[in-house]
Coordinates of C-alpha atoms in Angstrom, one line a residue:
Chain P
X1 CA -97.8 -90.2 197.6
X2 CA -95.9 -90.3 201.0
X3 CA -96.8 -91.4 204.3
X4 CA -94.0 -89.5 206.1
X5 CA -96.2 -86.5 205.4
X6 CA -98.2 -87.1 207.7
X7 CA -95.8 -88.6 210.5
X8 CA -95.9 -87.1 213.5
X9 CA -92.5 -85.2 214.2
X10 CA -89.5 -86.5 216.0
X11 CA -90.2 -86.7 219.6
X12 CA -86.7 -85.4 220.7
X13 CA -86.9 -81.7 218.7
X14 CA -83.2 -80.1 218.8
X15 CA -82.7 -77.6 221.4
X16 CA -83.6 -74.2 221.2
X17 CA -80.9 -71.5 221.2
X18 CA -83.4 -68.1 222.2
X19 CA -81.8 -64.6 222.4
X20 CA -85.1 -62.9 222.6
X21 CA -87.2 -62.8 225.6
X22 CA -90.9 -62.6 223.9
X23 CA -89.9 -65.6 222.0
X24 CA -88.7 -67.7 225.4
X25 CA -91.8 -66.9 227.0
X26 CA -94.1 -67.7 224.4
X27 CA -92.9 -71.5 224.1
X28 CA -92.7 -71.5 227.8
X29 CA -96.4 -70.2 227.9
X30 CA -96.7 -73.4 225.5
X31 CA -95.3 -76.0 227.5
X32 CA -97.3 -74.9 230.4
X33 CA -100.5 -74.7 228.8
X34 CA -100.0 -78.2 228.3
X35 CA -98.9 -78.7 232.1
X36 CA -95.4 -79.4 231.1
X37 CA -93.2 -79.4 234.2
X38 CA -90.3 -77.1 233.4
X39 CA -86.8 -77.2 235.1
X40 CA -84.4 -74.2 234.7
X41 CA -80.9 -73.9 235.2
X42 CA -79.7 -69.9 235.2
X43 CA -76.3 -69.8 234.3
X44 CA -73.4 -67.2 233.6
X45 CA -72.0 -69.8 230.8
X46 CA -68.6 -71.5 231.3
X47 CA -70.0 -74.7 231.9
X48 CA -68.4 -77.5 233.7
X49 CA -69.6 -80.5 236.0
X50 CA -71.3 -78.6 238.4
X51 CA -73.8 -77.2 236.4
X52 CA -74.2 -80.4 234.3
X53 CA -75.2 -81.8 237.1
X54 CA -78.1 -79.3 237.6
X55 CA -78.6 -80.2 234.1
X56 CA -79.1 -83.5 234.6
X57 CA -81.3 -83.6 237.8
X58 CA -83.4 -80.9 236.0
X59 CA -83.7 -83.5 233.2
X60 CA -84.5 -86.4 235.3
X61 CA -86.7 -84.2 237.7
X62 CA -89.0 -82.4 234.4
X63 CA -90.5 -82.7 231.1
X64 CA -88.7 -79.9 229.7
X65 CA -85.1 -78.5 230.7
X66 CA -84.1 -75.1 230.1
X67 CA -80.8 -72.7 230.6
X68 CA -79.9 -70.0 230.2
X69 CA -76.8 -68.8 229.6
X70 CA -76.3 -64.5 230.3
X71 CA -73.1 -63.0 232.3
X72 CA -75.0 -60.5 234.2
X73 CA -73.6 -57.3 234.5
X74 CA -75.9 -56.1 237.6
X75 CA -74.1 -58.3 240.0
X76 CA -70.4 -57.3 239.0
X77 CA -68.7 -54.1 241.2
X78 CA -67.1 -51.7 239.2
X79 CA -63.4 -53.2 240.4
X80 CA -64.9 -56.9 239.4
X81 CA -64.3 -59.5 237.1
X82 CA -67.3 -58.6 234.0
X83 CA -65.0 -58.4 231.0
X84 CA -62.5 -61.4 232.1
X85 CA -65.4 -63.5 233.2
X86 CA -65.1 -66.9 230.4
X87 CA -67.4 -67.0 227.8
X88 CA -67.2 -70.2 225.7
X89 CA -70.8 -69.9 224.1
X90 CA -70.3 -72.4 221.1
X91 CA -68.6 -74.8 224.0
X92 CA -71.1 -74.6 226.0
X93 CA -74.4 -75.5 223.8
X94 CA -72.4 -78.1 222.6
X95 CA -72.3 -79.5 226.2
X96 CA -76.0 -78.9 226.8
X97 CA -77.3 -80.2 223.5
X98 CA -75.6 -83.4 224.6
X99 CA -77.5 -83.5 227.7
X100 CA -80.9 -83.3 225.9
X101 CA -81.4 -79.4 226.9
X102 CA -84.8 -78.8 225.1
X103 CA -83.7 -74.7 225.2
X104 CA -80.8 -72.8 225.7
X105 CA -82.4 -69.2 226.8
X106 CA -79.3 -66.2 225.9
X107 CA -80.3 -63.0 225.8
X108 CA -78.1 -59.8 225.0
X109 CA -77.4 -57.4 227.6
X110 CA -79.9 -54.9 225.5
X111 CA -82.4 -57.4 225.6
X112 CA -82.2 -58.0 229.3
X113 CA -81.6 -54.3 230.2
X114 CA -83.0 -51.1 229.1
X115 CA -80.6 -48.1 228.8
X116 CA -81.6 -46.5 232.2
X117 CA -83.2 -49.0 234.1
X118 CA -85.5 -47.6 237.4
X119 CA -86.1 -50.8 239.3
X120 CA -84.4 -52.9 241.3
X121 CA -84.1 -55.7 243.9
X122 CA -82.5 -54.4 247.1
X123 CA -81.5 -57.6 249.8
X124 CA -81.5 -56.6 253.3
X125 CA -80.8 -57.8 257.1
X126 CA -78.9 -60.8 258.0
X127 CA -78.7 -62.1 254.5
X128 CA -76.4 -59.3 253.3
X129 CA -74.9 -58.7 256.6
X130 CA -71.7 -61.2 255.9
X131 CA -70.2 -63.8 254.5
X132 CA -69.9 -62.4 250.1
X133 CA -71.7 -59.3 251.0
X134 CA -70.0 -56.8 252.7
X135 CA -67.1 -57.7 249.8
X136 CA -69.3 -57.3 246.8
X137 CA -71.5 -54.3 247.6
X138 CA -75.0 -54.9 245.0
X139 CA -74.0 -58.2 244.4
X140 CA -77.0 -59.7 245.5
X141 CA -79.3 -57.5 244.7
X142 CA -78.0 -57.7 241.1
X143 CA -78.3 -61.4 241.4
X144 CA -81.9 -61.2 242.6
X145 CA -82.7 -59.3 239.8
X146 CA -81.4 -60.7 237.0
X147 CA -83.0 -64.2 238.7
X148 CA -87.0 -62.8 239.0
X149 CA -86.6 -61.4 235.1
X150 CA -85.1 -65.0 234.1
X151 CA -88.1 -66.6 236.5
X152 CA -90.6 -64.4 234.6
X153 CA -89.2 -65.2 231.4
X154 CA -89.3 -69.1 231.2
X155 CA -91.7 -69.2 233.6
X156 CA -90.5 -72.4 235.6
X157 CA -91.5 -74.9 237.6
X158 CA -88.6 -75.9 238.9
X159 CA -85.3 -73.9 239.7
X160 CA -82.0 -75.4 240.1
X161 CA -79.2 -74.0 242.2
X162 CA -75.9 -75.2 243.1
X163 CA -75.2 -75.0 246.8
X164 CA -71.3 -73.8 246.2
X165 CA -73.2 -70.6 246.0
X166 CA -74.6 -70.7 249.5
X167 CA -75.4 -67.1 249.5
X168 CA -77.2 -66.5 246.5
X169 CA -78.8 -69.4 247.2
X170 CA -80.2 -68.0 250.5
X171 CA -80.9 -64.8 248.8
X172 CA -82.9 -66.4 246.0
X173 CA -84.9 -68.6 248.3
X174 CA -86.0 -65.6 250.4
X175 CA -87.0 -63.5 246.8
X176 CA -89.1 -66.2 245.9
X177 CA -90.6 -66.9 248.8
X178 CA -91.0 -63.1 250.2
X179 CA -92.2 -62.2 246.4
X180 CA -94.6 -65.3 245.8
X181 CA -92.9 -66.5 243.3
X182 CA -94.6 -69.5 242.1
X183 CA -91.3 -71.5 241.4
X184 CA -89.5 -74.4 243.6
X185 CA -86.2 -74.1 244.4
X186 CA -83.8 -77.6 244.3
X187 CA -80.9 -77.4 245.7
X188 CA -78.2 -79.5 244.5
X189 CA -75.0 -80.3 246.2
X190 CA -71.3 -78.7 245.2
X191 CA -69.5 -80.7 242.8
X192 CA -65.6 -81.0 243.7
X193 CA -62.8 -82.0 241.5
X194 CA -60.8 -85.3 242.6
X195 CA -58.2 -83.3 244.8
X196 CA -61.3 -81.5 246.3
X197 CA -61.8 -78.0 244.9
X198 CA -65.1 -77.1 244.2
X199 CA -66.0 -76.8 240.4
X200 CA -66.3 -73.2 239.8
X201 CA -66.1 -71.2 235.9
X202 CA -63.4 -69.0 237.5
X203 CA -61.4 -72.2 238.3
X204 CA -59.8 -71.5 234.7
X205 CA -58.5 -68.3 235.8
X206 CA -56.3 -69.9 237.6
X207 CA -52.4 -69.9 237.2
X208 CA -50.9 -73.4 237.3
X209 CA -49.4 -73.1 240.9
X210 CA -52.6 -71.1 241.7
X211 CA -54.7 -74.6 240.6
X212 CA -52.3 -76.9 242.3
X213 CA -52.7 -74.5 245.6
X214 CA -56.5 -74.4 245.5
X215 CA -57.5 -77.7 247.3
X216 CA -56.2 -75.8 250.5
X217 CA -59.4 -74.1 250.6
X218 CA -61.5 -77.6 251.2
X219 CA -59.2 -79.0 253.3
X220 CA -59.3 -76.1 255.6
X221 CA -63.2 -76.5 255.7
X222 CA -63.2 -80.3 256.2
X223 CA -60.4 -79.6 259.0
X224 CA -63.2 -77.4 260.5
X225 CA -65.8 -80.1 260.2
X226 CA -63.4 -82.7 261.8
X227 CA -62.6 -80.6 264.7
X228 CA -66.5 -79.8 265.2
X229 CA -67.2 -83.4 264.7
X230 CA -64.5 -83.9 268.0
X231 CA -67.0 -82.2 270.1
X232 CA -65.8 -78.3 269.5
X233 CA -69.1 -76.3 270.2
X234 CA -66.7 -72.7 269.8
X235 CA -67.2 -71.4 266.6
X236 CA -64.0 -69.4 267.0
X237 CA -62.5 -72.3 268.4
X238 CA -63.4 -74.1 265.0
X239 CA -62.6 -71.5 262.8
X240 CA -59.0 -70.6 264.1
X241 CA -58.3 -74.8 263.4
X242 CA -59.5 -74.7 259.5
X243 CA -57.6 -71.2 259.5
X244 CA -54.4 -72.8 260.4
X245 CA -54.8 -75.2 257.0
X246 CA -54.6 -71.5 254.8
X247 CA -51.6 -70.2 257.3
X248 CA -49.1 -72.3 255.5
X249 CA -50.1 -71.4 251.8
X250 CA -48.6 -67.9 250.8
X251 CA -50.3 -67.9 247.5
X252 CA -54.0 -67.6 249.3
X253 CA -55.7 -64.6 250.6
X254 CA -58.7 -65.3 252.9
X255 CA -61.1 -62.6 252.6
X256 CA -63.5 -64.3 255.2
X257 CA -64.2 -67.9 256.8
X258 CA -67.4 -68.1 258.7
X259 CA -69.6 -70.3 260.7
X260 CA -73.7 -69.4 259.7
X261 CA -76.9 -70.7 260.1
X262 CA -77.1 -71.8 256.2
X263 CA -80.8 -70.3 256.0
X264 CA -80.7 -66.7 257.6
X265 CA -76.8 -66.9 257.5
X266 CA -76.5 -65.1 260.6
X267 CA -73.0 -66.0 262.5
X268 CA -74.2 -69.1 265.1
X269 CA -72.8 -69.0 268.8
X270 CA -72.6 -72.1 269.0
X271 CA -71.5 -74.9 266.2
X272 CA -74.0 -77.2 265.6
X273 CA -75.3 -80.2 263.0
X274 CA -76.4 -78.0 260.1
X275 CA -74.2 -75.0 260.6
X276 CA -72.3 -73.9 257.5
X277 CA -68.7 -73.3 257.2
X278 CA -68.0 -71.0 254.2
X279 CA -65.3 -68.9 253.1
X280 CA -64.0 -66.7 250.6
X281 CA -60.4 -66.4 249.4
X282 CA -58.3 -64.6 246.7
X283 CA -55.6 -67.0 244.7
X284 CA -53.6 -65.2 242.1
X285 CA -56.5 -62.7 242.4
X286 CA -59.2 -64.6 241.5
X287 CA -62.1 -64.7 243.7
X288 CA -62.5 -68.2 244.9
X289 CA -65.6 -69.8 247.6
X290 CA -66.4 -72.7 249.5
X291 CA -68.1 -74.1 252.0
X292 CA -69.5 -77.0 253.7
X293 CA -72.4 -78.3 256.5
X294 CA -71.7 -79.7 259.6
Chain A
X1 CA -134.4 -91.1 241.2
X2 CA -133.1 -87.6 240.2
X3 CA -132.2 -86.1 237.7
X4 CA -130.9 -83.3 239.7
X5 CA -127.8 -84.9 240.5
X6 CA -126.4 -85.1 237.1
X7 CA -126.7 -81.3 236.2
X8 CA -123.9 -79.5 235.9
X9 CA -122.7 -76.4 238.3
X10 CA -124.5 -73.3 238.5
X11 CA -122.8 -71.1 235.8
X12 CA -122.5 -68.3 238.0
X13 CA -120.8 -69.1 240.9
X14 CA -120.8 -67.3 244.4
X15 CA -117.9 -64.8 244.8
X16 CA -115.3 -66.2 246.8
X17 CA -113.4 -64.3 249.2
X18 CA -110.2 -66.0 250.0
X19 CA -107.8 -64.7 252.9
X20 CA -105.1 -67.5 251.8
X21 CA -102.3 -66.7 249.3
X22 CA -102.4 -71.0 248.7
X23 CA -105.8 -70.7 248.0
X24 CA -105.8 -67.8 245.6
X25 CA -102.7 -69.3 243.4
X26 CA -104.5 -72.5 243.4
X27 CA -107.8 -70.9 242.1
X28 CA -105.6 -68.8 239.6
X29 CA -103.7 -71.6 238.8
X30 CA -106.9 -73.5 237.9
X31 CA -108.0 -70.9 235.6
X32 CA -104.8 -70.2 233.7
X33 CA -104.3 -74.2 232.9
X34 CA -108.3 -73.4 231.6
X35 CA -106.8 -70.8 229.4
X36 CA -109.0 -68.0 231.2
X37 CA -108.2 -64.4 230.6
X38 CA -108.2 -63.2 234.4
X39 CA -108.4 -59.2 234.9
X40 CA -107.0 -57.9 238.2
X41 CA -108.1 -54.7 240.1
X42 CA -105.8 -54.3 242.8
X43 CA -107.4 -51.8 245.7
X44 CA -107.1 -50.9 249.6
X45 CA -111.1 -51.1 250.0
X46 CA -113.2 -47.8 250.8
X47 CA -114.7 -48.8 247.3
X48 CA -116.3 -45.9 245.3
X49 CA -117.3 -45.4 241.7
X50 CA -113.6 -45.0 240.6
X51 CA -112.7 -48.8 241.6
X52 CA -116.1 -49.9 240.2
X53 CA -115.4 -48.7 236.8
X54 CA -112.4 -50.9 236.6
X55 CA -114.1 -53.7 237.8
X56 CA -116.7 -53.2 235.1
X57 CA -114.0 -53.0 232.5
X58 CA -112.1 -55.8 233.8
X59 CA -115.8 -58.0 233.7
X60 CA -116.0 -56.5 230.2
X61 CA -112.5 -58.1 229.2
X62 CA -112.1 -60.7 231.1
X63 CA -113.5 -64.3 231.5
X64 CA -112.6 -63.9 235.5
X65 CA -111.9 -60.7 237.5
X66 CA -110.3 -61.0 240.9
X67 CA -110.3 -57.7 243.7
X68 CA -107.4 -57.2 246.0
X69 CA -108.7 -55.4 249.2
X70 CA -105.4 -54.9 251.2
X71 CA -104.5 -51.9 252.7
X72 CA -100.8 -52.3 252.5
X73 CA -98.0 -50.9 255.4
X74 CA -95.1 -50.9 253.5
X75 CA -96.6 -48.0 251.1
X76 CA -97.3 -45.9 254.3
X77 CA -94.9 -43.8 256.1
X78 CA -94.5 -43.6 260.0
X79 CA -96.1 -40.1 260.0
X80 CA -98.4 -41.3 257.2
X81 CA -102.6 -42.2 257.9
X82 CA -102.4 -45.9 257.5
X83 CA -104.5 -46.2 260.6
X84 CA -107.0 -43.9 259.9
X85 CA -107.5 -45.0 256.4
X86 CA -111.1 -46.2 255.8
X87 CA -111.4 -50.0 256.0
X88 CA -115.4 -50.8 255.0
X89 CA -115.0 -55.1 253.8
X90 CA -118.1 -55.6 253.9
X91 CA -119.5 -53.2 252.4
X92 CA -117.3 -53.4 249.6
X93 CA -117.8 -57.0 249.4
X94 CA -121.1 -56.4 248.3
X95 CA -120.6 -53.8 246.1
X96 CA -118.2 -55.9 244.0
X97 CA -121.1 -58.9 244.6
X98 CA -123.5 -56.7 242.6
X99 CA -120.6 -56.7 239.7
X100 CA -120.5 -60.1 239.7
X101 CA -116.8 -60.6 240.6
X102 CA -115.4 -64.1 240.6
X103 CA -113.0 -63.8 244.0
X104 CA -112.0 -61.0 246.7
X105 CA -108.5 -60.9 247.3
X106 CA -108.3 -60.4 250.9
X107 CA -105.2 -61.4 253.1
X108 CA -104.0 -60.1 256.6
X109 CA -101.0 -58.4 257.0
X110 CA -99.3 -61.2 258.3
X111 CA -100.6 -63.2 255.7
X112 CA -98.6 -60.8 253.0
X113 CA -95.4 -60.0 254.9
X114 CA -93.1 -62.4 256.8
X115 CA -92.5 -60.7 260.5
X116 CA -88.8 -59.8 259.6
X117 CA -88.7 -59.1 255.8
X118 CA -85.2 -59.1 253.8
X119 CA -86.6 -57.8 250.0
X120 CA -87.5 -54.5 248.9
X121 CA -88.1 -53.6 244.9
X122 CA -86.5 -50.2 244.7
X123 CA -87.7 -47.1 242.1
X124 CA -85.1 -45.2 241.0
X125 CA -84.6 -42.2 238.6
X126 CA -86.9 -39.6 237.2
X127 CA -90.0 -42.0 238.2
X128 CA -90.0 -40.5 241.7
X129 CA -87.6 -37.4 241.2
X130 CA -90.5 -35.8 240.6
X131 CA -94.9 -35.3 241.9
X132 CA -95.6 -37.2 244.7
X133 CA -92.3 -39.4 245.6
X134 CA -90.3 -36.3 247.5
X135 CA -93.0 -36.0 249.7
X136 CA -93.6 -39.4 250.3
X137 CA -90.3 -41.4 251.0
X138 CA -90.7 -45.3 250.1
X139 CA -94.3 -44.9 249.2
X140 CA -93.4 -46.4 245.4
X141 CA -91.0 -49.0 246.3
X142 CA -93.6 -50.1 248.9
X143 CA -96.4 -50.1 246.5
X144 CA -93.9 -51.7 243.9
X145 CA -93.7 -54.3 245.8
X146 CA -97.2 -55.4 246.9
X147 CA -97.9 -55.1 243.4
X148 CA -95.6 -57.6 242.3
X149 CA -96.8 -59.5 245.1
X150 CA -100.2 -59.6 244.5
X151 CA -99.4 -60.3 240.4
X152 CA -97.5 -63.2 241.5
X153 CA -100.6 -64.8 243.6
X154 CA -103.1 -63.7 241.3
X155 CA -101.3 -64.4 238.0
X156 CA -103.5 -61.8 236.1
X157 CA -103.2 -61.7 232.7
X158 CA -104.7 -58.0 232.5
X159 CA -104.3 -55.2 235.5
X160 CA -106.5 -53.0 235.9
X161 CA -105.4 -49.3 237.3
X162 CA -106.7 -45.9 237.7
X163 CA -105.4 -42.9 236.0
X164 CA -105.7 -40.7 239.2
X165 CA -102.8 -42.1 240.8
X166 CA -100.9 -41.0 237.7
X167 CA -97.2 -41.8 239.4
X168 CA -98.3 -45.1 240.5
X169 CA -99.1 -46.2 236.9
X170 CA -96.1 -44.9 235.3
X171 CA -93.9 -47.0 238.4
X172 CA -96.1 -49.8 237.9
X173 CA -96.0 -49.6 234.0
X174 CA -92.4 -49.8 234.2
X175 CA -91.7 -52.7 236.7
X176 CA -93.9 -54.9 234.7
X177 CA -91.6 -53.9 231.8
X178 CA -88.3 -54.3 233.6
X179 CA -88.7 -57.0 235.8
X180 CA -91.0 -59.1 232.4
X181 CA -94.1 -59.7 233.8
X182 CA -95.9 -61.5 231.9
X183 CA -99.8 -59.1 232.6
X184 CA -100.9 -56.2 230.3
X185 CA -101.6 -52.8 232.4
X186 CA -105.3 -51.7 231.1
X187 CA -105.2 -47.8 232.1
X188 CA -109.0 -46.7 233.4
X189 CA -109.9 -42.7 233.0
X190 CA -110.6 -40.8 236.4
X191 CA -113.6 -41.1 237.7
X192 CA -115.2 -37.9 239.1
X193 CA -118.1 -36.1 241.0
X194 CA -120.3 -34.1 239.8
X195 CA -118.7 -31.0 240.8
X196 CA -115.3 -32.5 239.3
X197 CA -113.5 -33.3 242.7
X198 CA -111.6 -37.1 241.5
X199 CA -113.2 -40.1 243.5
X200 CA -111.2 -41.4 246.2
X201 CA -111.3 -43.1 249.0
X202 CA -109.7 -40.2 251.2
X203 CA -112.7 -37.9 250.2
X204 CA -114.7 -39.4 252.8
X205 CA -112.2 -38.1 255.4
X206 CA -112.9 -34.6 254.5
X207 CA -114.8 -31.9 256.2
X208 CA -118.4 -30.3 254.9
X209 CA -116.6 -27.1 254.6
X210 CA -113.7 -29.1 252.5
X211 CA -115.5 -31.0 250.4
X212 CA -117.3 -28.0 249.4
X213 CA -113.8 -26.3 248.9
X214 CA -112.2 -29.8 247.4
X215 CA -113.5 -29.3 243.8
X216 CA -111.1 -26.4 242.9
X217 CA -108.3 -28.4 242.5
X218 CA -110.1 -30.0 239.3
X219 CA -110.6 -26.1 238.4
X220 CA -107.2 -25.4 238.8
X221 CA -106.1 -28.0 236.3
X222 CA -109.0 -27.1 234.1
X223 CA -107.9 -23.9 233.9
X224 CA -104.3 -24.7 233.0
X225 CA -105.2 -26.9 230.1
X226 CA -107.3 -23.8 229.5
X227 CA -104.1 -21.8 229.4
X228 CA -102.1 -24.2 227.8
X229 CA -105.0 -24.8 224.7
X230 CA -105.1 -21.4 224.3
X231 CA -101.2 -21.6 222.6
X232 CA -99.0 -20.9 225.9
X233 CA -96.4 -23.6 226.1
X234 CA -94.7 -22.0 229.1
X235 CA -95.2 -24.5 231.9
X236 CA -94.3 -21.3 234.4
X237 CA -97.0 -19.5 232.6
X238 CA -99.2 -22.7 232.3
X239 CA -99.0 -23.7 236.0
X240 CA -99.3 -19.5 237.6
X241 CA -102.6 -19.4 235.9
X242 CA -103.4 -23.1 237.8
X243 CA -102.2 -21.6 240.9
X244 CA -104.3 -18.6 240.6
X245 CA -107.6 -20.3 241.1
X246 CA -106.1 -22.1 244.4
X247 CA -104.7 -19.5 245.9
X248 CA -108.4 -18.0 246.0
X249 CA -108.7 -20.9 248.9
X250 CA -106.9 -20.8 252.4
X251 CA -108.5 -24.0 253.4
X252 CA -106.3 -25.3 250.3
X253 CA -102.6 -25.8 250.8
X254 CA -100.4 -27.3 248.0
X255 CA -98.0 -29.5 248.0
X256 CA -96.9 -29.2 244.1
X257 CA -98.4 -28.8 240.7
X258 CA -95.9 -29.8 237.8
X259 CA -96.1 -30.2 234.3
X260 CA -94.9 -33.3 233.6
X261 CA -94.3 -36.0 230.5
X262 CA -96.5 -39.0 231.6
X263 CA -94.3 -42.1 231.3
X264 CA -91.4 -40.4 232.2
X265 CA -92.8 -38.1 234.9
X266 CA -89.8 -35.8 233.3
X267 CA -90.8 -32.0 233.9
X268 CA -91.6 -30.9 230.8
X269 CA -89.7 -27.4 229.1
X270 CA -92.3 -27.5 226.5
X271 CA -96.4 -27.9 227.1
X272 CA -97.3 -30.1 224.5
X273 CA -100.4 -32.8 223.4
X274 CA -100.1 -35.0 225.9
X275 CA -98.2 -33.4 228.5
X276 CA -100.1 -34.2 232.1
X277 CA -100.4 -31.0 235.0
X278 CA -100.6 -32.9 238.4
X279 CA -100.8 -31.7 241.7
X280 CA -101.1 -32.4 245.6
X281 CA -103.1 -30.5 248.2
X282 CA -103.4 -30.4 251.6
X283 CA -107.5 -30.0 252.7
X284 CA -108.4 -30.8 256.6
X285 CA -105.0 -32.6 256.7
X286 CA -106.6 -34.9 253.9
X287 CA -104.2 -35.5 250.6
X288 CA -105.8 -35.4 247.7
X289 CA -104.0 -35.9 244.3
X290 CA -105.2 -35.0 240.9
X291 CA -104.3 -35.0 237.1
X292 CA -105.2 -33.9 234.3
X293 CA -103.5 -34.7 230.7
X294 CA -103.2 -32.1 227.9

């Protein structure tokens, strides 16, 4: 005779790794049957200290933690980074099951898309008007996407975004809210690396002069911030000051460097407390943002 | 002393009719966390038969049955009857008392879209290549959307549409699909008169002389099943003999009459079990659809 038979079982239950979707939502249906509060943290994988941290304030902020992990081939252009993106699955779940991740949600591309797929999510006005957009024609809308099927999938309470992606973070808030999506968005704030450059899975694309270049791209924004801080009300008059940072680096391409109102992300006329800085530049061709609030 | 106070709620409740989206999600919330099957008929209102039989099916299957009456802009176009469409509330807030519905759906237009909106769900492919789509630019993404909407506020488990508006349940069929939402599409026959002519809400727009005229386009299909059962598999062939019994009207003008597969909406080369002839007509500047499946 044994009492352990009857024990109850372990109270921490090893994370889940789920590659199919009915599976995902049934234990999510679970957890909120039983009024879990569920955090989710959508990733494309290639994991470092930025996403941990969503990790971990999804931990602290919910029952039950969930990512997922799925390089989304709606939001890449045709020219774009899909293949080369870094995949480092086994890396990855190592990281998470460290930080207590109750599930790890990765799906194949079959099993998130069918062969000829008829609906979409198509972003429009000021939110797609600059800043990524006009660079990465269906970007967003492939983001949106991809984010509503992940939403209706785990079926969260809780989303977690990183503000580095200012954009899509503007584009997602405006899909939930425009589509009633019963979800609420946190927004966490961009994790940099000592000498400033903001964390980013693409970071590792990097050549070693490209990495060693890279910081230029902060310092330029927090050269803009100082200057606005001065009393500079001109955005142009701002911009031209954090442009003058990337004049003297060869190696750095700006595609764009703009000052936006960080929730419609319409150019402001004026700078003001709250206005975002954010730019996008190439380095050794790889595709490199930033930006920061005034 | 009484013993009155003690004794629990009334077991049927008063139908609610709820203008809030807040209110609704709470209330759907509430019953989801009960583990309450909630069917969903959504409608524009002008309630006849048609929508009562899938509020009588949804009662059947359901613990809770919520009504949408919204007559929504975004599936309208600019040269479109959105304004004339028949708006009778109260009335049909009766009508759906005598079913004993649990809550009326029943928000403003503000209410439902912010004044500038930024997100569209776009249908793409053979779905609208096809029937009513040409002739009616945006309609499906527009009624795409409010759907969504309205599942994401309602949080039905079961959706309850009608077969007459064919197109509309093959778009709808497959956003729930490819976008995973979590509600299973219940499918409700066409409803008809007496004299055959499908219920809708438009009929009441029509003239004496054209509702007297209205009922051939039932005949028409009639008589190309006819056709078709007889062993022709031509849809040419199929679809002439349809033809033949409109052309006998002038007050009658069509718009198209295709033989079609019904999830695909795919022409078909090949009548077959199964294969659906649909058509739209043009009667007192009223459109009327109809179907009619093989």
């Amino acid at each position: 005779m044994s009492f352990q038979d009857d024990s109850p079982p372990a109270l921490e239950n090893p994370m889940k790794i789920i590659p199919s979707i009915p599976t995902m939502q049934r234990l999510s249906r679970k957890w909120k049957s039983a009024g879990k509060k569920i955090g989710f943290v959508p990733t494309m994988g290639a994991l470092h200290q930025g996403h941990l941290e969503l990790v971990k304030t999804s931990r602290r902020e919910n029952d039950v933690t969930v990512v997922s992990i799925f390089v989304n081939p709606t939001q890449f252009g045709p020219q774009e980074d899909f293949k080369k993106y870094p995949r480092t699955l086994d890396q990855d779940c190592s990281l998470l099951r460290r930080e207590k991740v109750q599930a790890v949600f990765s799906p194949s591309d079959h099993e998130m898309y069918a062969a000829d797929p008829n609906i979409k999510i198509h972003i429009t006005g000021s939110l797609v008007s600059g800043l990524c957009a006009p660079f990465r024609p269906g970007h967003f809308d492939g983001v949106a996407l991809v984010v509503v099927k992940l939403l209706n999938i785990v079926m969260p309470t809780h989303l977690y975004l990183g503000q580095k992606d200012a954009q899509q973070v503007a584009v997602l808030k405006r899909t939930i809210s425009e589509l009633n999506l019963e979800v609420v968005p946190v927004v966490c704030p961009i994790v940099r690396e000592r000498d400033g450059l903001a964390m980013s899975s693409r970071n590792k694309l990097l050549s070693m002069e490209g990495r060693r270049t890279a910081p230029a791209l902060f310092k330029a924004l927090m050269e803009g911030k100082r200057v606005a801080r001065t009393g500079e009300k001109n955005p142009g008059n701002v911009l031209a000051e954090a442009k003058k940072v990337l004049s003297k680096e060869k190696k750095i391409k700006l595609q764009y460097l703009e000052a936006v109102d960080p929730s419609t992300l319409t150019p402001v006329s004026k700078i003001k407390k709250g206005t975002m800085l954010a730019l996008a530049a190439y380095l050794d061709n790889v595709r490199l943002i930033d930006n920061i609030v005034i």
